[in-house]
CSV table of C-alpha atoms in Angstrom, one decimal:
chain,number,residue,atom,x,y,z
V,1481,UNK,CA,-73.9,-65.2,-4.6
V,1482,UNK,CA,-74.0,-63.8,-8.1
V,1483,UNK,CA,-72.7,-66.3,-10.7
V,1484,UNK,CA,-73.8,-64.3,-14.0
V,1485,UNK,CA,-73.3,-61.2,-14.1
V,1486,UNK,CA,-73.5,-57.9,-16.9
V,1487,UNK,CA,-70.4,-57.8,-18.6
V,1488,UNK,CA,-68.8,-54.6,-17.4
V,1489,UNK,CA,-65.8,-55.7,-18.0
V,1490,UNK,CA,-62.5,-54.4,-19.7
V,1491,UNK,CA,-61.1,-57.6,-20.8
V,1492,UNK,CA,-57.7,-56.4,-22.1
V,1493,UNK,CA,-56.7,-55.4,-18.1
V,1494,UNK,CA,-58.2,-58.5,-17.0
V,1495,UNK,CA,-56.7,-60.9,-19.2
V,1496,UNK,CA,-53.2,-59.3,-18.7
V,1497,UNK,CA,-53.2,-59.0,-15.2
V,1498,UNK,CA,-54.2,-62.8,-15.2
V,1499,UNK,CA,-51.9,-63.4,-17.8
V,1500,UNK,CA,-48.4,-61.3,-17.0
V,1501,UNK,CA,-47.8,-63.8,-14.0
V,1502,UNK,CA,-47.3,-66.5,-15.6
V,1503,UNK,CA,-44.8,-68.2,-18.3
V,1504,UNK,CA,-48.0,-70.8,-19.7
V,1505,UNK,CA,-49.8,-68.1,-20.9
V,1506,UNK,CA,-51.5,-69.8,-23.8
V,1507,UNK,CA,-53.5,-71.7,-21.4
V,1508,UNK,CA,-55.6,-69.3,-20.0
V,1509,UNK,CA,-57.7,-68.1,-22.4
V,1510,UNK,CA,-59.5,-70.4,-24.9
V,1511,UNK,CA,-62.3,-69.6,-27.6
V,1512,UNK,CA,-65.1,-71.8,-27.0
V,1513,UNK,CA,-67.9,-73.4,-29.3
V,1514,UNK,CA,-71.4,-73.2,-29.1
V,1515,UNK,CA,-71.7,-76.2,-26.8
V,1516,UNK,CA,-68.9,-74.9,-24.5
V,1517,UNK,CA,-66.1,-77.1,-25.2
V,1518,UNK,CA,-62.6,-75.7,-25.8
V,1519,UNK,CA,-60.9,-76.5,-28.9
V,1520,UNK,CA,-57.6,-74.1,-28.4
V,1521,UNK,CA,-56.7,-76.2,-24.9
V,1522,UNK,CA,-54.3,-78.8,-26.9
V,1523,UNK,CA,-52.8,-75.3,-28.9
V,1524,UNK,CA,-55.0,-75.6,-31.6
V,1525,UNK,CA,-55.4,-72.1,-31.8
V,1526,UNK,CA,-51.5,-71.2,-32.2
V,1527,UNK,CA,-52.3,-71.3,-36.1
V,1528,UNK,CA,-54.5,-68.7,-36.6
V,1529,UNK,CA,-52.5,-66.2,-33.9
V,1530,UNK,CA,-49.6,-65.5,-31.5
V,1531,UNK,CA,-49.4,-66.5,-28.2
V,1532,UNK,CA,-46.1,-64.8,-27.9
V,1533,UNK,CA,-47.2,-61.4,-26.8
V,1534,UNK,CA,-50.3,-60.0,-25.9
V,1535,UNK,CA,-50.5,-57.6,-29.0
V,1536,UNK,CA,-53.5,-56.1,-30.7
V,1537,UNK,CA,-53.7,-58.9,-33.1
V,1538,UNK,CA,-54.3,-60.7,-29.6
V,1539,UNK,CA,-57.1,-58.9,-28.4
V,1540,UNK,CA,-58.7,-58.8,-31.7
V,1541,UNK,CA,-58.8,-62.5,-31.4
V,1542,UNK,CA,-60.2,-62.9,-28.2
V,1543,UNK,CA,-62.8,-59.6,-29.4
V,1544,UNK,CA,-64.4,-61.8,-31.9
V,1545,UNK,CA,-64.4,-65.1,-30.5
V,1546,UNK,CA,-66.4,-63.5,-27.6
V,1547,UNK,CA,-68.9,-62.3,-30.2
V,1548,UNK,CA,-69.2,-65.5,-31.8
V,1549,UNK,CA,-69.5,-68.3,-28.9
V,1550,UNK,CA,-67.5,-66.4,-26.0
V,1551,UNK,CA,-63.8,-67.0,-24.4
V,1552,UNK,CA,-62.9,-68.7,-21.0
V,1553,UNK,CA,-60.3,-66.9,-19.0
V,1554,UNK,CA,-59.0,-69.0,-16.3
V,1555,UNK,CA,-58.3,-67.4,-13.6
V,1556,UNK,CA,-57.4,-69.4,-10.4
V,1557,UNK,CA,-55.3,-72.4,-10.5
V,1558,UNK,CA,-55.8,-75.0,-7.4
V,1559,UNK,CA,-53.9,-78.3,-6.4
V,1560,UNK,CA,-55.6,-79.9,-3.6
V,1561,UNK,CA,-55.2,-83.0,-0.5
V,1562,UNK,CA,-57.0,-84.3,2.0
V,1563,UNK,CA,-54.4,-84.6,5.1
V,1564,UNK,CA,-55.6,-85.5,8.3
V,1565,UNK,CA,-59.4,-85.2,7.8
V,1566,UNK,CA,-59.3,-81.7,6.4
V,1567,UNK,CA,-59.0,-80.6,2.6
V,1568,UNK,CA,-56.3,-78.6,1.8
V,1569,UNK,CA,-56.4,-76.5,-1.3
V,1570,UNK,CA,-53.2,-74.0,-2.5
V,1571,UNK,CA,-54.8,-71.7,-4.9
V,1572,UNK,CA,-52.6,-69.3,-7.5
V,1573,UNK,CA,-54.5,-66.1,-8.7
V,1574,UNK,CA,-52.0,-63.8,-11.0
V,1575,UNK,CA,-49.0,-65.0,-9.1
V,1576,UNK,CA,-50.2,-64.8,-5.7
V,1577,UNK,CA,-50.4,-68.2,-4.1
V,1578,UNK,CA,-53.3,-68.7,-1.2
V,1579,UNK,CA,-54.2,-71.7,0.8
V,1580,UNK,CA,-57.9,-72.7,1.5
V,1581,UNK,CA,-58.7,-75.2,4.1
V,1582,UNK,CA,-62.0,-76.5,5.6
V,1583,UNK,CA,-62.4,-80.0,7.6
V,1584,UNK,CA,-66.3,-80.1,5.4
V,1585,UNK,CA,-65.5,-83.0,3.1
V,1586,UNK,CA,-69.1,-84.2,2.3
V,1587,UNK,CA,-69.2,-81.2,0.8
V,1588,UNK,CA,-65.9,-80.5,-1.3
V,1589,UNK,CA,-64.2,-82.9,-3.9
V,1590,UNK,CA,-60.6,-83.1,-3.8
V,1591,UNK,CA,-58.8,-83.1,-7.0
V,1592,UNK,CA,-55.2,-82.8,-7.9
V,1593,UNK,CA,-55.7,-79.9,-10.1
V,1594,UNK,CA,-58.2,-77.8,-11.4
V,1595,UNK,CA,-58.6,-73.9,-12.6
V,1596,UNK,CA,-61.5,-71.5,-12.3
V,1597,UNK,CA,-62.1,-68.5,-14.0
V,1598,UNK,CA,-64.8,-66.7,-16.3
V,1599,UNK,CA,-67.1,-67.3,-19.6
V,1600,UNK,CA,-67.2,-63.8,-21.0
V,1601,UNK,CA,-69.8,-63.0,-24.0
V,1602,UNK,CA,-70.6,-60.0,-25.0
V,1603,UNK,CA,-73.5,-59.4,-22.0
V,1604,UNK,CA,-72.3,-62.1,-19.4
V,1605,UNK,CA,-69.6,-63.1,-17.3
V,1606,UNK,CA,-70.1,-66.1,-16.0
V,1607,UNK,CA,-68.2,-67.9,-13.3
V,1608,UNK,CA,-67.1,-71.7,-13.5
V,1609,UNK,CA,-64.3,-74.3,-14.0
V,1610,UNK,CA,-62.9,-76.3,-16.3
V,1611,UNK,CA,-63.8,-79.8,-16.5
V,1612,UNK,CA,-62.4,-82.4,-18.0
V,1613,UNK,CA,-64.3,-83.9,-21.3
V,1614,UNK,CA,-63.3,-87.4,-20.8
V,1615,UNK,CA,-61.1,-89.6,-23.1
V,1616,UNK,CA,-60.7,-88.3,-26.8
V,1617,UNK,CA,-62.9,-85.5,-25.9
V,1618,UNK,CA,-61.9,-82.2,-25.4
V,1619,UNK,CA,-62.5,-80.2,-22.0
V,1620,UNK,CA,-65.5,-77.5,-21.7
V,1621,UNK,CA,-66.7,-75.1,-19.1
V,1622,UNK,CA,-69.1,-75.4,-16.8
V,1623,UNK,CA,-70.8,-72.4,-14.5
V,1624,UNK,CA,-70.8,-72.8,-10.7
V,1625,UNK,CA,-74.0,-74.4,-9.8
V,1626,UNK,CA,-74.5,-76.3,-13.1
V,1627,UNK,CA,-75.0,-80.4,-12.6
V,1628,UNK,CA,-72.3,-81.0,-15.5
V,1629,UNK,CA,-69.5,-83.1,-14.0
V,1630,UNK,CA,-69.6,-83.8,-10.5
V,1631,UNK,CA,-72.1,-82.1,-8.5
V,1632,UNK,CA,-70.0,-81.6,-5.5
V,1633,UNK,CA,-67.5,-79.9,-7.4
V,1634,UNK,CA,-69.6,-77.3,-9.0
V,1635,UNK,CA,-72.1,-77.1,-5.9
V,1636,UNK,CA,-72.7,-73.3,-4.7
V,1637,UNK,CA,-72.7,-74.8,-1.5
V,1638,UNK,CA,-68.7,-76.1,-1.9
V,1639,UNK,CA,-67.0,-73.6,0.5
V,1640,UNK,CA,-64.0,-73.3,-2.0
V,1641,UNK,CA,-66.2,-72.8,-4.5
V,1642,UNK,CA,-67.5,-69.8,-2.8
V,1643,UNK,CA,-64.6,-68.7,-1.9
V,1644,UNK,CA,-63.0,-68.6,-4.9
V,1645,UNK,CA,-65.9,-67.1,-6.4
V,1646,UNK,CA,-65.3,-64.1,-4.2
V,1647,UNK,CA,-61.6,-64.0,-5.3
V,1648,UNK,CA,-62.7,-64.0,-9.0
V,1649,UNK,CA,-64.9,-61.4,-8.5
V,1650,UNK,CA,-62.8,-58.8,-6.9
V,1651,UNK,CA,-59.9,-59.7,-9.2
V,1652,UNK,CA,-62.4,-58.7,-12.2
V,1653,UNK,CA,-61.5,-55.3,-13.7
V,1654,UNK,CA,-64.0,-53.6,-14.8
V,1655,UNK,CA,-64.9,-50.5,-17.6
């Protein structure tokens, strides 16, 4: 399961095809810092440009904060329960909701909320989530696989998280 990648990809179609489904659009891409945090997710970022339309001034945005410390792009949306001894996930990718459900619960973590989607810098994509930075603190990515957060929920061997990972990855457009 490939979790980096070459970046191959035309991130104008990608962004609006993940973007043109939804009305929150100014969640789903943030510029992030050299430690991977996200400093546009409380809006910070509506100074210095639109979120109104997806105009050049947009893209040039997004072009030079991938050359600086890269951009996360989420992706997939996911609410999840456990009901009767199985995890039930519904997952939104561009508008199109799909439901997930496996009955391996030592090996998922069920969470409200969360969104997946892709670090993109100049040479890599890289697939991961969002997680949560704690009190005060803003939230950063993390890559599938990693040990930040909780190892269960990044864990290549989470069956949502492989199967999201597939969904990513053939929602990717590329050059």
């Amino acid at each position: 399961m490939e979790i980096v990648r070459k970046n191959n990809l035309n991130v104008r179609k990608t962004v609006e095809k993940a973007i043109n489904n939804h009305p929150e659009f100014h969640f789903f891409v943030d510029e992030l810092s050299a430690d991977n945090r996200m400093p546009t997710y409380a809006g910070i970022a509506d100074e210095k440009y639109t979120f109104d339309e997806m105009d050049d001034g947009f893209f040039d945005f997004i072009n030079r904060k991938i050359q600086e410390n890269g951009v996360y792009l989420r992706i997939c949306y996911m609410a999840g329960q456990e009901v009767a001894g199985e995890a039930i996930f519904v997952l939104e990718l561009a508008g199109n909701p799909l439901t997930f459900k496996t009955d391996e619960l030592d090996k998922v973590q069920v969470v409200e909320m969360a969104d997946y989607g892709i670090k993109i810098t100049p040479d890599e994509i890289i697939f991961g989530a969002t997680i949560d930075g704690g009190c005060a603190h803003t939230p950063y990515f993390a890559e599938f696989g990693s040990k930040n957060c909780n190892e269960t929920f990044m864990s290549l061997e989470n069956p949502l998280n492989r199967y999201i990972i597939s969904l990513i990855g053939e929602f990717l457009d590329s050059i």
